[in-house]
Short mmCIF file of C-alpha atoms and ligand atoms in Angstrom, two decimals:
data_model
loop_
_atom_site.label_atom_id
_atom_site.label_comp_id
_atom_site.label_asym_id
_atom_site.label_seq_id
_atom_site.Cartn_x
_atom_site.Cartn_y
_atom_site.Cartn_z
CA MET A 5 -25.40 6.35 -3.22
CA SER A 6 -21.80 7.05 -2.21
CA ILE A 7 -20.17 6.56 1.19
CA TRP A 8 -17.28 8.87 2.15
CA SER A 9 -15.32 8.51 5.38
CA PHE A 10 -11.90 9.39 6.89
CA PRO A 11 -12.02 7.75 10.27
CA THR A 12 -8.42 6.99 11.32
CA LYS A 13 -6.72 8.93 14.10
CA ILE A 14 -3.37 9.97 12.62
CA VAL A 15 -0.51 11.23 14.79
CA PHE A 16 2.17 12.97 12.71
CA GLY A 17 5.58 14.31 13.71
CA ALA A 18 9.29 13.58 14.09
CA GLY A 19 9.88 11.63 17.32
CA GLU A 20 6.15 10.95 17.86
CA ILE A 21 6.75 7.21 17.96
CA GLN A 22 7.25 7.75 21.70
CA ARG A 23 3.44 8.17 21.98
CA LEU A 24 2.75 4.60 20.86
CA GLY A 25 2.49 3.10 24.36
CA GLN A 26 0.06 5.80 25.50
CA GLU A 27 -2.13 5.28 22.44
CA VAL A 28 -2.36 1.51 22.98
CA ALA A 29 -2.88 1.82 26.74
CA ALA A 30 -5.61 4.41 26.17
CA LEU A 31 -7.77 1.65 24.67
CA GLY A 32 -7.34 -0.42 27.84
CA LEU A 33 -5.16 -3.01 26.09
CA LYS A 34 -2.30 -4.91 27.78
CA ARG A 35 -0.90 -7.63 25.51
CA VAL A 36 0.53 -6.65 22.13
CA LEU A 37 1.78 -8.63 19.14
CA VAL A 38 4.28 -6.46 17.26
CA VAL A 39 4.43 -7.45 13.57
CA ALA A 40 7.47 -6.45 11.49
CA ASP A 41 9.90 -8.01 9.01
CA ALA A 42 13.58 -8.92 9.08
CA GLY A 43 14.67 -5.67 7.37
CA VAL A 44 12.75 -3.53 9.85
CA GLU A 45 14.33 -5.37 12.77
CA LYS A 46 17.83 -5.21 11.22
CA ASN A 47 17.56 -1.45 10.76
CA GLY A 48 16.83 -0.98 14.46
CA LEU A 49 13.30 0.28 13.78
CA LEU A 50 11.76 -1.83 16.57
CA ARG A 51 13.76 -0.17 19.34
CA ALA A 52 11.68 2.99 19.78
CA PRO A 53 8.24 1.31 19.50
CA LEU A 54 9.20 -1.47 21.93
CA ALA A 55 10.64 1.06 24.38
CA SER A 56 7.44 3.10 24.25
CA LEU A 57 5.22 0.03 24.74
CA GLY A 58 7.41 -1.05 27.68
CA GLU A 59 7.21 2.38 29.32
CA SER A 60 3.42 2.15 29.29
CA GLY A 61 3.59 -1.24 31.02
CA LEU A 62 2.44 -3.25 27.99
CA GLU A 63 3.51 -6.88 27.37
CA SER A 64 4.91 -7.19 23.84
CA SER A 65 5.91 -10.16 21.73
CA VAL A 66 7.60 -9.65 18.34
CA PHE A 67 6.78 -11.56 15.13
CA THR A 68 9.04 -10.84 12.14
CA GLY A 69 8.05 -13.68 9.78
CA VAL A 70 6.61 -11.49 7.01
CA ASP A 71 7.84 -11.73 3.39
CA GLY A 72 8.14 -8.85 0.90
CA ASN A 73 4.84 -9.85 -0.63
CA PRO A 74 3.03 -11.44 2.35
CA THR A 75 1.87 -15.02 1.90
CA GLU A 76 -0.93 -17.02 3.44
CA GLN A 77 1.73 -18.95 5.39
CA ASN A 78 3.00 -15.65 6.90
CA ILE A 79 -0.52 -14.87 8.13
CA GLU A 80 -0.99 -18.35 9.60
CA ASP A 81 2.37 -18.14 11.40
CA GLY A 82 1.49 -14.68 12.70
CA ALA A 83 -1.92 -15.87 13.90
CA LYS A 84 -0.17 -18.65 15.84
CA ALA A 85 2.17 -16.10 17.45
CA TYR A 86 -0.87 -13.95 18.31
CA ALA A 87 -2.62 -16.86 20.02
CA GLN A 88 0.52 -18.05 21.84
CA HIS A 89 1.09 -14.58 23.28
CA ARG A 90 -2.64 -14.27 24.13
CA ALA A 91 -2.42 -10.89 22.44
CA GLU A 92 -5.30 -8.41 22.44
CA CYS A 93 -4.11 -6.17 19.64
CA VAL A 94 -1.52 -5.87 16.89
CA VAL A 95 1.07 -3.15 16.34
CA ALA A 96 2.53 -3.12 12.81
CA VAL A 97 5.97 -1.61 12.32
CA GLY A 98 7.26 -1.50 8.75
CA GLY A 99 6.21 -0.99 5.18
CA GLY A 100 3.06 -2.24 3.51
CA SER A 101 4.08 -5.87 3.92
CA PRO A 102 4.09 -5.96 7.75
CA MET A 103 1.13 -3.54 7.93
CA ASP A 104 -1.01 -5.69 5.62
CA ALA A 105 0.11 -8.85 7.42
CA ALA A 106 -0.78 -7.28 10.78
CA LYS A 107 -4.32 -6.47 9.65
CA LEU A 108 -4.83 -9.99 8.31
CA ILE A 109 -3.34 -11.58 11.47
CA ALA A 110 -5.84 -9.55 13.51
CA LEU A 111 -8.61 -10.72 11.17
CA ARG A 112 -7.50 -14.37 11.54
CA ALA A 113 -7.85 -14.05 15.32
CA VAL A 114 -11.63 -13.84 14.89
CA CYS A 115 -12.36 -15.25 11.42
CA MET A 116 -11.25 -18.58 9.98
CA LEU A 117 -12.99 -18.24 6.60
CA PRO A 118 -10.66 -19.13 3.71
CA PHE A 119 -9.09 -16.03 2.14
CA GLU A 120 -10.60 -17.06 -1.22
CA GLN A 121 -14.03 -16.29 0.29
CA LEU A 122 -12.86 -12.98 1.73
CA ASP A 123 -11.49 -11.79 -1.66
CA ASP A 124 -12.57 -8.24 -2.51
CA SER A 125 -13.15 -9.22 -6.15
CA ILE A 126 -16.22 -11.20 -4.99
CA ASP A 127 -17.10 -8.62 -2.30
CA GLY A 128 -15.73 -10.99 0.34
CA GLY A 129 -15.17 -8.07 2.72
CA ALA A 130 -18.84 -8.46 3.68
CA HIS A 131 -17.78 -11.53 5.72
CA VAL A 132 -15.26 -9.61 7.85
CA PRO A 133 -16.71 -9.66 11.39
CA PRO A 134 -17.09 -6.49 13.48
CA ASN A 135 -14.79 -7.65 16.30
CA VAL A 136 -11.40 -7.59 14.53
CA PRO A 137 -8.86 -6.80 17.30
CA PRO A 138 -7.43 -3.27 17.28
CA VAL A 139 -4.53 -2.61 14.92
CA PHE A 140 -2.01 0.22 15.30
CA THR A 141 0.16 1.12 12.32
CA ILE A 142 3.68 2.57 12.32
CA PRO A 143 4.82 2.99 8.72
CA THR A 144 8.56 2.92 8.01
CA THR A 145 8.18 3.41 4.25
CA ALA A 146 6.22 6.14 2.48
CA GLY A 147 4.17 4.48 -0.21
CA THR A 148 1.41 2.00 0.41
CA GLY A 149 -0.64 4.09 2.82
CA SER A 150 -1.73 0.80 4.36
CA GLU A 151 -1.49 2.64 7.70
CA VAL A 152 -4.80 4.37 6.92
CA GLY A 153 -6.15 2.03 4.23
CA ARG A 154 -8.93 -0.46 4.61
CA SER A 155 -7.26 -3.35 2.79
CA GLY A 156 -4.77 -6.08 3.43
CA VAL A 157 -3.11 -7.75 0.45
CA LEU A 158 -1.72 -11.29 0.51
CA THR A 159 -0.74 -13.96 -1.99
CA VAL A 160 -3.28 -16.76 -1.59
CA ARG A 161 -1.84 -20.29 -1.64
CA SER A 162 -4.45 -22.05 -3.82
CA THR A 163 -4.52 -19.45 -6.61
CA GLY A 164 -1.03 -17.94 -6.34
CA ARG A 165 -2.82 -14.61 -6.83
CA LYS A 166 -2.18 -11.39 -4.96
CA THR A 167 -5.56 -10.95 -3.32
CA VAL A 168 -7.05 -7.84 -1.76
CA ILE A 169 -9.14 -8.23 1.40
CA PHE A 170 -11.11 -5.00 1.79
CA SER A 171 -13.23 -3.93 4.74
CA PRO A 172 -13.52 -0.77 6.84
CA ARG A 173 -13.19 -3.16 9.78
CA LEU A 174 -9.51 -3.60 8.86
CA LEU A 175 -8.77 0.09 9.43
CA ALA A 176 -6.11 0.87 12.02
CA ARG A 177 -7.34 2.54 15.24
CA VAL A 178 -4.33 4.85 15.35
CA ALA A 179 -1.55 5.47 12.83
CA ILE A 180 1.67 7.12 14.00
CA LEU A 181 3.56 8.78 11.14
CA ASP A 182 7.06 9.55 12.37
CA PRO A 183 9.34 10.69 9.51
CA GLU A 184 12.45 9.71 11.50
CA LEU A 185 11.51 6.05 10.99
CA THR A 186 11.83 6.42 7.20
CA VAL A 187 15.31 7.98 6.93
CA SER A 188 17.03 4.58 6.80
CA MET A 189 15.18 3.61 3.59
CA PRO A 190 17.71 3.04 0.79
CA ARG A 191 17.24 5.23 -2.30
CA GLY A 192 15.72 2.42 -4.35
CA VAL A 193 13.06 1.70 -1.71
CA THR A 194 12.34 5.44 -1.28
CA ALA A 195 11.85 5.80 -5.04
CA ALA A 196 9.74 2.66 -5.51
CA THR A 197 7.48 3.23 -2.51
CA GLY A 198 7.11 6.91 -3.49
CA PHE A 199 5.89 5.77 -6.89
CA ASP A 200 3.31 3.56 -5.20
CA ALA A 201 1.99 6.68 -3.44
CA LEU A 202 1.96 8.60 -6.71
CA THR A 203 0.18 5.74 -8.50
CA HIS A 204 -2.50 5.60 -5.78
CA CYS A 205 -3.15 9.32 -6.16
CA VAL A 206 -3.18 9.29 -9.97
CA GLU A 207 -5.29 6.14 -10.28
CA ALA A 208 -7.77 7.31 -7.64
CA TYR A 209 -8.14 10.71 -9.32
CA LEU A 210 -8.68 9.15 -12.77
CA SER A 211 -10.89 6.29 -11.58
CA THR A 212 -14.60 6.05 -12.23
CA GLY A 213 -16.94 6.89 -9.37
CA ASP A 214 -18.09 10.02 -7.63
CA HIS A 215 -15.89 11.03 -4.70
CA PRO A 216 -15.03 14.75 -4.63
CA LEU A 217 -13.20 14.43 -1.30
CA ALA A 218 -10.99 11.62 -2.57
CA ASP A 219 -10.32 13.60 -5.76
CA ALA A 220 -9.14 16.64 -3.81
CA ILE A 221 -6.96 14.53 -1.52
CA ALA A 222 -5.46 12.71 -4.53
CA LEU A 223 -4.53 16.02 -6.15
CA GLY A 224 -2.95 17.20 -2.90
CA GLY A 225 -0.96 13.96 -2.72
CA ILE A 226 0.35 14.39 -6.28
CA GLU A 227 1.51 17.89 -5.40
CA LEU A 228 3.41 16.55 -2.37
CA VAL A 229 5.10 13.84 -4.45
CA GLN A 230 6.19 16.45 -6.98
CA GLN A 231 7.58 18.61 -4.18
CA PHE A 232 9.26 15.96 -2.05
CA LEU A 233 10.01 12.61 -3.74
CA LEU A 234 13.20 13.63 -5.52
CA ARG A 235 14.33 15.59 -2.44
CA ALA A 236 13.80 12.53 -0.21
CA CYS A 237 15.78 10.39 -2.65
CA GLU A 238 18.67 12.84 -2.82
CA ASN A 239 18.73 13.87 0.86
CA PRO A 240 17.68 10.83 2.89
CA THR A 241 17.87 12.68 6.22
CA ASP A 242 15.74 15.66 5.06
CA LEU A 243 12.89 15.23 7.55
CA GLU A 244 10.66 17.77 5.81
CA ALA A 245 10.90 15.78 2.56
CA ARG A 246 10.46 12.47 4.41
CA GLY A 247 7.42 13.91 6.20
CA GLY A 248 6.02 15.25 2.93
CA MET A 249 6.25 11.78 1.40
CA MET A 250 4.60 10.19 4.45
CA LYS A 251 1.71 12.61 4.02
CA ALA A 252 1.51 11.83 0.29
CA ALA A 253 1.40 8.09 1.00
CA MET A 254 -1.28 8.50 3.64
CA MET A 255 -3.34 10.72 1.31
CA GLY A 256 -2.98 8.26 -1.57
CA ALA A 257 -4.54 5.48 0.46
CA ILE A 258 -7.35 7.71 1.73
CA ALA A 259 -8.00 8.70 -1.89
CA PHE A 260 -8.13 5.19 -3.27
CA GLN A 261 -11.20 4.29 -1.26
CA LYS A 262 -12.68 5.77 -4.47
CA GLY A 263 -11.02 3.07 -6.59
CA LEU A 264 -7.75 2.25 -8.36
CA GLY A 265 -7.13 1.34 -11.97
CA ALA A 266 -5.33 -0.75 -14.57
CA CYS A 267 -1.84 0.03 -13.25
CA HIS A 268 -2.50 -1.87 -10.03
CA SER A 269 -3.98 -4.79 -11.99
CA LEU A 270 -0.77 -4.92 -14.03
CA ALA A 271 1.40 -4.57 -10.92
CA HIS A 272 -0.14 -7.34 -8.82
CA PRO A 273 0.83 -10.31 -11.07
CA LEU A 274 4.32 -8.83 -11.54
CA SER A 275 4.74 -9.30 -7.77
CA SER A 276 3.03 -12.67 -7.38
CA GLU A 277 4.61 -14.23 -10.52
CA HIS A 278 8.02 -12.53 -10.58
CA GLY A 279 8.53 -11.13 -7.07
CA LEU A 280 8.80 -7.49 -8.15
CA HIS A 281 8.48 -4.90 -5.42
CA HIS A 282 4.94 -3.50 -5.62
CA GLY A 283 5.95 0.14 -5.95
CA LEU A 284 8.52 -0.65 -8.62
CA ALA A 285 5.92 -2.66 -10.57
CA ASN A 286 3.61 0.36 -10.51
CA ALA A 287 6.39 2.74 -11.51
CA LEU A 288 7.20 0.59 -14.53
CA CYS A 289 3.60 0.47 -15.80
CA LEU A 290 2.21 3.90 -14.84
CA PRO A 291 3.25 5.92 -17.94
CA ALA A 292 1.67 3.40 -20.34
CA VAL A 293 -1.54 3.34 -18.28
CA ILE A 294 -1.80 7.14 -18.24
CA ALA A 295 -1.29 7.20 -22.02
CA PHE A 296 -4.02 4.55 -22.39
CA ASN A 297 -6.43 6.55 -20.21
CA SER A 298 -5.80 9.97 -21.78
CA SER A 299 -8.58 9.66 -24.35
CA ALA A 300 -11.13 8.67 -21.66
CA VAL A 301 -10.44 11.44 -19.12
CA PRO A 302 -8.39 14.10 -20.97
CA ASP A 303 -9.14 16.97 -18.58
CA ARG A 304 -8.15 14.98 -15.53
CA VAL A 305 -4.95 13.73 -17.15
CA GLN A 306 -4.15 17.35 -18.03
CA ARG A 307 -4.62 18.37 -14.41
CA VAL A 308 -2.20 15.64 -13.26
CA ALA A 309 0.34 16.89 -15.81
CA ALA A 310 0.03 20.45 -14.56
CA LEU A 311 0.64 19.37 -10.96
CA LEU A 312 3.75 17.51 -12.10
CA GLY A 313 5.00 20.66 -13.84
CA ASP A 314 4.58 19.57 -17.47
CA SER A 315 2.02 19.80 -20.25
CA ASP A 316 2.27 16.04 -20.89
CA ALA A 317 1.46 13.68 -17.99
CA VAL A 318 3.20 10.69 -19.56
CA LYS A 319 6.41 12.67 -20.03
CA ALA A 320 6.14 14.14 -16.54
CA VAL A 321 5.82 10.72 -14.89
CA SER A 322 8.57 9.14 -17.02
CA GLY A 323 10.83 12.11 -16.28
CA LEU A 324 10.30 11.90 -12.51
CA ARG A 325 10.84 8.16 -12.67
CA ALA A 326 14.20 8.61 -14.40
CA ARG A 327 15.27 11.35 -11.97
CA VAL A 328 14.62 9.16 -8.92
CA GLY A 329 16.74 6.42 -10.53
CA ILE A 330 14.20 3.98 -11.99
CA ASN A 331 15.61 3.69 -15.49
CA ALA A 332 15.10 0.24 -16.97
CA GLY A 333 11.68 -1.01 -18.06
CA LEU A 334 10.12 -4.38 -17.21
CA ALA A 335 12.90 -6.08 -19.19
CA GLY A 336 15.35 -4.75 -16.61
CA SER A 337 13.52 -6.87 -14.01
CA GLY A 338 13.83 -10.00 -16.13
CA ILE A 339 10.40 -9.82 -17.76
CA GLY A 340 10.29 -10.80 -21.44
CA GLU A 341 7.67 -11.01 -24.17
CA GLU A 342 7.22 -14.73 -23.35
CA HIS A 343 5.91 -13.88 -19.85
CA LEU A 344 3.31 -11.38 -21.00
CA PRO A 345 0.33 -13.60 -22.02
CA LEU A 346 0.11 -15.25 -18.57
CA LEU A 347 0.62 -11.90 -16.83
CA ALA A 348 -2.18 -10.34 -18.92
CA ARG A 349 -4.53 -13.19 -18.04
CA LYS A 350 -3.81 -12.70 -14.34
CA ALA A 351 -4.13 -8.92 -14.63
CA LEU A 352 -7.58 -9.33 -16.15
CA GLU A 353 -8.64 -11.44 -13.12
CA ASP A 354 -7.51 -8.64 -10.79
CA ALA A 355 -10.34 -6.39 -9.63
CA CYS A 356 -8.54 -3.01 -9.64
CA HIS A 357 -9.04 -2.29 -13.34
CA ARG A 358 -12.82 -2.40 -12.92
CA SER A 359 -12.69 1.25 -11.83
CA ASN A 360 -10.22 2.23 -14.57
CA PRO A 361 -11.68 5.15 -16.57
CA ARG A 362 -11.27 3.19 -19.81
CA PRO A 363 -12.44 -0.44 -19.76
CA CYS A 364 -9.63 -2.96 -20.37
CA THR A 365 -9.69 -6.22 -22.28
CA GLU A 366 -7.02 -8.91 -21.87
CA GLN A 367 -5.51 -7.67 -25.16
CA ASP A 368 -5.36 -4.09 -23.80
CA LEU A 369 -3.56 -5.30 -20.68
CA LEU A 370 -1.13 -7.29 -22.84
CA GLU A 371 -0.39 -4.17 -24.91
CA LEU A 372 0.13 -2.14 -21.72
CA TYR A 373 2.72 -4.66 -20.52
CA ARG A 374 4.35 -4.58 -23.95
CA ALA A 375 4.54 -0.80 -23.87
CA SER A 376 6.20 -1.05 -20.44
CA LEU A 377 8.92 -3.55 -21.42
N1 LIG B 429 -3.00 -2.29 1.90
C1 LIG B 429 -2.90 -1.56 0.83
O1 LIG B 429 -3.79 -0.82 0.53
C2 LIG B 429 -1.67 -1.64 -0.01
C3 LIG B 429 -1.43 -0.67 -0.98
C4 LIG B 429 -0.28 -0.77 -1.74
C5 LIG B 429 0.61 -1.82 -1.51
N2 LIG B 429 0.35 -2.76 -0.56
C6 LIG B 429 1.26 -3.88 -0.29
O2 LIG B 429 2.37 -3.42 0.43
C7 LIG B 429 3.51 -4.23 0.16
C8 LIG B 429 4.69 -3.35 -0.19
O3 LIG B 429 4.99 -2.50 0.90
P1 LIG B 429 6.23 -1.49 0.84
O4 LIG B 429 6.32 -0.93 -0.51
O5 LIG B 429 6.09 -0.55 1.96
O6 LIG B 429 7.48 -2.43 1.02
P2 LIG B 429 7.81 -3.57 2.09
O7 LIG B 429 7.01 -3.43 3.31
O8 LIG B 429 7.77 -4.88 1.39
O9 LIG B 429 9.34 -3.18 2.42
C9 LIG B 429 10.33 -3.23 1.41
C10 LIG B 429 11.69 -3.46 2.04
O10 LIG B 429 12.12 -2.29 2.73
C11 LIG B 429 12.53 -2.61 4.05
N3 LIG B 429 12.27 -1.45 4.89
C12 LIG B 429 11.08 -0.99 5.33
N4 LIG B 429 11.24 0.16 6.00
C13 LIG B 429 12.56 0.44 5.99
C14 LIG B 429 13.34 1.50 6.52
N5 LIG B 429 12.80 2.54 7.16
N6 LIG B 429 14.69 1.45 6.35
C15 LIG B 429 15.26 0.41 5.67
N7 LIG B 429 14.56 -0.59 5.13
C16 LIG B 429 13.23 -0.58 5.29
C17 LIG B 429 11.78 -3.86 4.42
O11 LIG B 429 12.42 -4.60 5.42
C18 LIG B 429 11.73 -4.58 3.07
O12 LIG B 429 12.91 -5.32 2.88
C19 LIG B 429 3.10 -5.14 -0.98
O13 LIG B 429 2.81 -6.41 -0.46
C20 LIG B 429 1.85 -4.50 -1.52
O14 LIG B 429 0.97 -5.41 -2.10
C21 LIG B 429 -0.77 -2.65 0.19
FE1 LIG B 430 -0.26 0.20 -4.39
#
């Protein structure tokens, strides 16, 4: 049996952030907790959403205490802010970090189970109750696709592990994709988040499982990345390119309901142990993972290569990575041989590689890190 669904209402278009208030009010909601981070606030990205909520007569309170890789403490603080404001719903404005935090803050409003028990790697999503308050997502990066995804990722205190909480009940009610909100992204963030989108599409397409819709969407997402990522990096105000990358990010997350792969298992400990940005961590490991998977799914890898305009997928991905300005390997982020054994152990514990087309041992994961140094 397979289950395929694409349930989120997605509003797309430059300037469409002005519809936010209407969308929230349409659900009969009045009190809103807006979740963002310091960078989002500093870049003035809260102005338009707050104005729109105000115009629709909604009562908003803003919580910006979200870290780059959200922590359990961030979620607890956000849940307190939610209760204090007597909020009825959450609006996330920002990249994957505030969007994931927003979903988990909404979850905390109705479920106090420890996150260890909600962990996707033990199918903890089954404990997510049906009455999670409505979440609205306003992405300001183009990468994670968390705006339409069914997971929230946080670093759990007791294990120090980046942990995925996965349930369709965490899906946003409405996502508003306004390319104007992404033009302030610096080049490095554009490149790294774009590589997260590409990695979602590639890993979903290569992953085990039967999901023809996800496969087609993943291929469409790869095509968009090829067309628009470099353009968005080189011309930050090019709204067509920014919009193209927002679509690619959204499609990547829809596609990875099929599954991800070894690259995400390698990336997660790089963030929790060394603080690397998630998209950058993926970008640094993706070529080695594609090379590793080529023998298992050669036709699919070939198809990815063709969409990226090359006969060799590894070369195509490495080439794009260099062109967008990601040049150094893991060593450039301070990772050395001495860090790899612990990272490999943590990567093995991560659930994403279970749907990798070629099974991975701890030794394989270690070699993949080594090849990415
Ligand atoms: N839920 C999922 O399915 C999923 C998938 C992939 C990644 N993630 C998670 O998402 C997080 C990463 O999200 P991200 O890559 O979007 O980065 P992010 O949300 O951490 O943002 C990165 C930085 O960019 C800044 N920023 C955001 N938008 C900006 C803009 N328009 N202009 C200027 N600066 C801006 C932020 O303030 C922050 O400093 C990680 O925690 C990762 O684990 C979740
Ligand atoms: Fe990701």
